[in-house]
Amino acid sequence: MNDRVIPLLDARRAAPIATPRPVASDGPVADTRGRYMRDLRISITDRCNFRCTYCMPKTVFGRDYPFLPRDELLSFEEITRIARIFVAHGVSKIRLTGGEPLLRRNIERLIEMLAAIPGLELTLTTNGSLLAKKARSLRDAGLQRVTVSLDALDDPTFRKMNDVDFPVAQVLEGIAAAEAAGLGPLKVNMVVKRGTNDHAILPMARHFRSSPGVAGHIVRFIEYMDVGSSNGWKLDEVVPSAEVVQLITAEMPLAAVGPNYPGEVAERWRYVDDGGEIGVISSVTQAFCASCTRVRLSTDGSLYTCLFATAGHDLRGLLRGGRSDAEIGAALGALWSARADNYSEQRAAATTSPSTALNKIEMSYIGG
Ligand code: SAM
């Protein structure tokens, strides 16, 4: 366990877990801002085969980086058990992420186990590098959808951003394989960084929009965020979503569309000529903390109630400490009911960037 994880289990006594106030072990639970737990993101590996400069830069995640040893990872049985406890508290969607989730050996087995939980939407976010090989087996195991991260269509920019010289053609093959396997509707996530890939916005929009007889994919343009502490984030490298929309609409007119469901993170825009839609995710310029229903489980079983958290809570200690599902459910409910996080709102309100002051957890470990 790292030193920024708060233990929930007092190993010296077998007494029940101390909770700030009694909370039911299941059923919906609201946090201090009236937000419910809906989406669970599980990082199933902290390793990745890319070294995207804004996420896992080589300078930090080099050859000697101490990735988690195998016995610290939650097992498939532990993940499935905790997933059921989250679902009992109202989680209706689980996204497997990482690191690169397709690097986790036998991921299909984990998907089969999670897919057996009734009423759950099961999705995965991937860099697409292994998707051509795995799309069919993932679908057969019960995965419903995938989101593929892709930051540019031109090879030089893409290779430079992934920093392992990975060709864009293989990711496009993966996207095609996922679509053929029935893992759609597929979303393509592009993180936009000024001066690095902002020239790739229009080509991405053009490539993935629908045209007569050809269904496209929804591209979601994501503002570059100050997650973690290693990417050297600067505000002037953020391209505001409003600018992205303006750029696209000047060539391919867009109209705003309402959310699919309350609290949807992406703001939706449709091409007025029926070319499908795009999304923009504006966590820097338009914080959506007020409707955030996300919770994250790190690779080694720590719970994070905010992407920008500086500390997690040790659920693995409970799983491995002989606690019952009811006890773990009560601890989870207590944690959520005490949740007050609104980091992005605070960032927006700050006159100087708070990100420089905080020691935030890396996204590869906490789950993107
Ligand atoms: N390896 C998988 C992938 O590439 O999709 C899953 C993990 S990755 C951390 C999840 C998502 O987080 C990717 O879409 C990635 O682009 C995004 N991401 C990572 N760092 C980011 C940052 N600083 N700002 C915005 N998005 C970021």
mmCIF file of N, CA, C and O in Angstrom, residues 31 33 35-36 39 41 220-225 227 241 261-267 279-294 296 305-308 336 339 341-348 363:
data_model
loop_
_atom_site.group_PDB
_atom_site.id
_atom_site.type_symbol
_atom_site.label_atom_id
_atom_site.label_comp_id
_atom_site.label_asym_id
_atom_site.label_seq_id
_atom_site.Cartn_x
_atom_site.Cartn_y
_atom_site.Cartn_z
ATOM 1 N N ASP A 31 -23.868 11.763 -1.189
ATOM 2 C CA ASP A 31 -22.730 12.370 -0.490
ATOM 3 C C ASP A 31 -23.152 13.719 0.094
ATOM 4 O O ASP A 31 -24.342 14.077 0.063
ATOM 5 N N ARG A 33 -22.923 16.561 -0.966
ATOM 6 C CA ARG A 33 -23.465 17.510 -1.959
ATOM 7 C C ARG A 33 -24.662 16.918 -2.701
ATOM 8 O O ARG A 33 -25.029 17.384 -3.780
ATOM 9 N N ARG A 35 -24.926 13.985 -4.196
ATOM 10 C CA ARG A 35 -24.601 13.201 -5.402
ATOM 11 C C ARG A 35 -24.600 11.710 -5.058
ATOM 12 O O ARG A 35 -24.096 11.311 -4.025
ATOM 13 N N TYR A 36 -25.133 10.908 -5.980
ATOM 14 C CA TYR A 36 -25.195 9.468 -5.758
ATOM 15 C C TYR A 36 -24.061 8.763 -6.508
ATOM 16 O O TYR A 36 -23.534 9.280 -7.484
ATOM 17 N N ASP A 39 -21.199 5.500 -11.323
ATOM 18 C CA ASP A 39 -20.196 4.955 -12.244
ATOM 19 C C ASP A 39 -18.954 4.543 -11.485
ATOM 20 O O ASP A 39 -18.371 5.363 -10.780
ATOM 21 N N ARG A 41 -15.106 3.167 -11.952
ATOM 22 C CA ARG A 41 -13.983 2.925 -12.864
ATOM 23 C C ARG A 41 -12.957 2.090 -12.122
ATOM 24 O O ARG A 41 -12.547 2.451 -11.027
ATOM 25 N N ARG A 220 -14.897 12.376 -28.879
ATOM 26 C CA ARG A 220 -15.052 13.262 -27.728
ATOM 27 C C ARG A 220 -13.730 13.974 -27.490
ATOM 28 O O ARG A 220 -12.705 13.336 -27.264
ATOM 29 N N PHE A 221 -13.798 15.279 -27.618
ATOM 30 C CA PHE A 221 -12.603 16.103 -27.457
ATOM 31 C C PHE A 221 -12.490 16.460 -25.979
ATOM 32 O O PHE A 221 -13.394 17.076 -25.414
ATOM 33 N N ILE A 222 -11.371 16.073 -25.384
ATOM 34 C CA ILE A 222 -11.208 16.210 -23.935
ATOM 35 C C ILE A 222 -10.186 17.300 -23.618
ATOM 36 O O ILE A 222 -9.087 17.307 -24.187
ATOM 37 N N GLU A 223 -10.565 18.194 -22.743
ATOM 38 C CA GLU A 223 -9.592 19.204 -22.309
ATOM 39 C C GLU A 223 -8.470 18.528 -21.524
ATOM 40 O O GLU A 223 -8.730 17.678 -20.660
ATOM 41 N N TYR A 224 -7.265 18.912 -21.857
ATOM 42 C CA TYR A 224 -6.073 18.401 -21.175
ATOM 43 C C TYR A 224 -6.156 18.782 -19.698
ATOM 44 O O TYR A 224 -6.307 19.953 -19.359
ATOM 45 N N MET A 225 -6.072 17.769 -18.827
ATOM 46 C CA MET A 225 -6.306 18.018 -17.400
ATOM 47 C C MET A 225 -5.027 17.922 -16.571
ATOM 48 O O MET A 225 -4.083 17.234 -16.949
ATOM 49 N N VAL A 227 -4.275 16.118 -14.128
ATOM 50 C CA VAL A 227 -4.293 14.907 -13.295
ATOM 51 C C VAL A 227 -2.856 14.540 -12.924
ATOM 52 O O VAL A 227 -1.915 14.861 -13.647
ATOM 53 N N SER A 241 -12.994 23.752 -24.703
ATOM 54 C CA SER A 241 -13.958 23.067 -25.570
ATOM 55 C C SER A 241 -14.685 24.040 -26.483
ATOM 56 O O SER A 241 -15.002 23.718 -27.634
ATOM 57 N N TYR A 261 -28.573 11.584 -20.423
ATOM 58 C CA TYR A 261 -29.071 11.308 -19.077
ATOM 59 C C TYR A 261 -28.556 12.418 -18.173
ATOM 60 O O TYR A 261 -27.542 13.069 -18.503
ATOM 61 N N PRO A 262 -29.222 12.681 -17.033
ATOM 62 C CA PRO A 262 -28.772 13.763 -16.158
ATOM 63 C C PRO A 262 -27.348 13.497 -15.684
ATOM 64 O O PRO A 262 -27.008 12.362 -15.346
ATOM 65 N N GLY A 263 -26.521 14.517 -15.707
ATOM 66 C CA GLY A 263 -25.159 14.367 -15.206
ATOM 67 C C GLY A 263 -24.186 13.825 -16.245
ATOM 68 O O GLY A 263 -23.054 13.496 -15.904
ATOM 69 N N GLU A 264 -24.601 13.720 -17.519
ATOM 70 C CA GLU A 264 -23.666 13.237 -18.543
ATOM 71 C C GLU A 264 -22.481 14.210 -18.625
ATOM 72 O O GLU A 264 -22.660 15.428 -18.686
ATOM 73 N N VAL A 265 -21.287 13.629 -18.646
ATOM 74 C CA VAL A 265 -20.081 14.449 -18.575
ATOM 75 C C VAL A 265 -19.787 15.163 -19.896
ATOM 76 O O VAL A 265 -19.402 16.326 -19.920
ATOM 77 N N ALA A 266 -19.984 14.465 -21.003
ATOM 78 C CA ALA A 266 -19.719 15.087 -22.304
ATOM 79 C C ALA A 266 -20.896 15.976 -22.703
ATOM 80 O O ALA A 266 -22.055 15.605 -22.518
ATOM 81 N N GLU A 267 -20.564 17.143 -23.225
ATOM 82 C CA GLU A 267 -21.602 18.011 -23.793
ATOM 83 C C GLU A 267 -21.738 17.594 -25.260
ATOM 84 O O GLU A 267 -20.736 17.460 -25.974
ATOM 85 N N GLY A 279 -18.695 15.000 -28.982
ATOM 86 C CA GLY A 279 -18.861 15.417 -27.593
ATOM 87 C C GLY A 279 -17.649 16.234 -27.175
ATOM 88 O O GLY A 279 -16.571 16.085 -27.759
ATOM 89 N N VAL A 280 -17.841 17.108 -26.212
ATOM 90 C CA VAL A 280 -16.692 17.813 -25.636
ATOM 91 C C VAL A 280 -16.736 17.635 -24.118
ATOM 92 O O VAL A 280 -17.804 17.664 -23.515
ATOM 93 N N ILE A 281 -15.583 17.391 -23.556
ATOM 94 C CA ILE A 281 -15.496 17.185 -22.108
ATOM 95 C C ILE A 281 -14.615 18.293 -21.542
ATOM 96 O O ILE A 281 -13.434 18.383 -21.845
ATOM 97 N N SER A 282 -15.250 19.146 -20.743
ATOM 98 C CA SER A 282 -14.628 20.421 -20.362
ATOM 99 C C SER A 282 -14.312 20.465 -18.884
ATOM 100 O O SER A 282 -14.748 21.371 -18.178
ATOM 101 N N SER A 283 -13.557 19.515 -18.400
ATOM 102 C CA SER A 283 -13.380 19.471 -16.946
ATOM 103 C C SER A 283 -12.536 20.627 -16.430
ATOM 104 O O SER A 283 -12.518 20.888 -15.233
ATOM 105 N N VAL A 284 -11.839 21.337 -17.328
ATOM 106 C CA VAL A 284 -11.066 22.495 -16.864
ATOM 107 C C VAL A 284 -11.900 23.776 -16.956
ATOM 108 O O VAL A 284 -12.004 24.529 -15.990
ATOM 109 N N THR A 285 -12.524 24.010 -18.130
ATOM 110 C CA THR A 285 -13.218 25.295 -18.298
ATOM 111 C C THR A 285 -14.651 25.293 -17.766
ATOM 112 O O THR A 285 -15.236 26.342 -17.551
ATOM 113 N N GLN A 286 -15.237 24.089 -17.625
ATOM 114 C CA GLN A 286 -16.607 24.038 -17.096
ATOM 115 C C GLN A 286 -16.725 22.847 -16.166
ATOM 116 O O GLN A 286 -17.209 21.781 -16.561
ATOM 117 N N ALA A 287 -16.268 23.024 -14.958
ATOM 118 C CA ALA A 287 -16.229 21.908 -14.004
ATOM 119 C C ALA A 287 -17.609 21.282 -13.849
ATOM 120 O O ALA A 287 -18.608 21.993 -13.799
ATOM 121 N N PHE A 288 -17.640 19.943 -13.811
ATOM 122 C CA PHE A 288 -18.939 19.278 -13.636
ATOM 123 C C PHE A 288 -19.005 18.533 -12.311
ATOM 124 O O PHE A 288 -19.686 17.519 -12.176
ATOM 125 N N CYS A 289 -18.280 19.055 -11.312
ATOM 126 C CA CYS A 289 -18.271 18.421 -9.992
ATOM 127 C C CYS A 289 -19.694 18.262 -9.434
ATOM 128 O O CYS A 289 -20.004 17.270 -8.770
ATOM 129 N N ALA A 290 -20.546 19.256 -9.706
ATOM 130 C CA ALA A 290 -21.867 19.276 -9.080
ATOM 131 C C ALA A 290 -22.678 18.026 -9.406
ATOM 132 O O ALA A 290 -23.539 17.619 -8.626
ATOM 133 N N SER A 291 -22.383 17.406 -10.565
ATOM 134 C CA SER A 291 -23.164 16.223 -10.934
ATOM 135 C C SER A 291 -22.282 14.970 -11.010
ATOM 136 O O SER A 291 -22.652 13.988 -11.632
ATOM 137 N N CYS A 292 -21.123 15.012 -10.370
ATOM 138 C CA CYS A 292 -20.189 13.879 -10.506
ATOM 139 C C CYS A 292 -20.618 12.676 -9.662
ATOM 140 O O CYS A 292 -20.713 12.746 -8.441
ATOM 141 N N THR A 293 -20.864 11.563 -10.356
ATOM 142 C CA THR A 293 -21.316 10.342 -9.684
ATOM 143 C C THR A 293 -20.263 9.240 -9.800
ATOM 144 O O THR A 293 -20.561 8.068 -9.693
ATOM 145 N N ARG A 294 -19.007 9.640 -10.074
ATOM 146 C CA ARG A 294 -17.959 8.655 -10.337
ATOM 147 C C ARG A 294 -17.150 8.293 -9.105
ATOM 148 O O ARG A 294 -16.845 9.135 -8.282
ATOM 149 N N ARG A 296 -13.666 5.668 -8.127
ATOM 150 C CA ARG A 296 -12.556 4.947 -8.778
ATOM 151 C C ARG A 296 -11.902 3.964 -7.830
ATOM 152 O O ARG A 296 -11.696 4.274 -6.659
ATOM 153 N N THR A 305 -12.474 8.990 -4.431
ATOM 154 C CA THR A 305 -13.774 9.603 -4.697
ATOM 155 C C THR A 305 -13.658 10.803 -5.629
ATOM 156 O O THR A 305 -14.644 11.482 -5.888
ATOM 157 N N CYS A 306 -12.444 11.058 -6.143
ATOM 158 C CA CYS A 306 -12.245 12.154 -7.097
ATOM 159 C C CYS A 306 -11.020 11.828 -7.940
ATOM 160 O O CYS A 306 -10.028 11.298 -7.419
ATOM 161 N N LEU A 307 -11.071 12.170 -9.228
ATOM 162 C CA LEU A 307 -9.927 11.934 -10.117
ATOM 163 C C LEU A 307 -8.701 12.721 -9.654
ATOM 164 O O LEU A 307 -7.569 12.362 -9.943
ATOM 165 N N PHE A 308 -8.946 13.801 -8.943
ATOM 166 C CA PHE A 308 -7.847 14.665 -8.530
ATOM 167 C C PHE A 308 -7.480 14.469 -7.056
ATOM 168 O O PHE A 308 -6.885 15.342 -6.432
ATOM 169 N N TRP A 336 -18.759 7.197 1.148
ATOM 170 C CA TRP A 336 -19.443 7.996 0.133
ATOM 171 C C TRP A 336 -20.281 9.093 0.793
ATOM 172 O O TRP A 336 -20.324 10.228 0.317
ATOM 173 N N ARG A 339 -18.356 12.131 1.393
ATOM 174 C CA ARG A 339 -17.641 12.715 0.243
ATOM 175 C C ARG A 339 -18.029 14.187 0.034
ATOM 176 O O ARG A 339 -19.214 14.521 0.012
ATOM 177 N N ASP A 341 -15.755 16.097 -2.292
ATOM 178 C CA ASP A 341 -14.827 16.548 -3.342
ATOM 179 C C ASP A 341 -15.474 17.458 -4.388
ATOM 180 O O ASP A 341 -16.564 17.174 -4.870
ATOM 181 N N ASN A 342 -14.753 18.504 -4.738
ATOM 182 C CA ASN A 342 -15.150 19.359 -5.870
ATOM 183 C C ASN A 342 -13.900 20.051 -6.411
ATOM 184 O O ASN A 342 -13.864 21.259 -6.599
ATOM 185 N N TYR A 343 -12.873 19.234 -6.677
ATOM 186 C CA TYR A 343 -11.567 19.776 -7.047
ATOM 187 C C TYR A 343 -11.639 20.727 -8.245
ATOM 188 O O TYR A 343 -11.043 21.796 -8.237
ATOM 189 N N SER A 344 -12.366 20.313 -9.295
ATOM 190 C CA SER A 344 -12.348 21.130 -10.518
ATOM 191 C C SER A 344 -13.004 22.488 -10.296
ATOM 192 O O SER A 344 -12.605 23.485 -10.892
ATOM 193 N N GLU A 345 -14.014 22.516 -9.430
ATOM 194 C CA GLU A 345 -14.623 23.808 -9.095
ATOM 195 C C GLU A 345 -13.618 24.680 -8.348
ATOM 196 O O GLU A 345 -13.506 25.876 -8.601
ATOM 197 N N GLN A 346 -12.870 24.048 -7.463
ATOM 198 C CA GLN A 346 -11.866 24.825 -6.706
ATOM 199 C C GLN A 346 -10.772 25.336 -7.642
ATOM 200 O O GLN A 346 -10.312 26.458 -7.516
ATOM 201 N N ARG A 347 -10.389 24.473 -8.613
ATOM 202 C CA ARG A 347 -9.362 24.893 -9.570
ATOM 203 C C ARG A 347 -9.840 26.111 -10.340
ATOM 204 O O ARG A 347 -9.123 27.091 -10.513
ATOM 205 N N ALA A 348 -11.114 26.044 -10.770
ATOM 206 C CA ALA A 348 -11.668 27.143 -11.554
ATOM 207 C C ALA A 348 -11.721 28.430 -10.737
ATOM 208 O O ALA A 348 -11.550 29.531 -11.266
ATOM 209 N N MET A 363 -3.017 9.047 -12.996
ATOM 210 C CA MET A 363 -4.225 8.527 -13.625
ATOM 211 C C MET A 363 -4.085 7.036 -13.975
ATOM 212 O O MET A 363 -5.059 6.292 -13.939
#
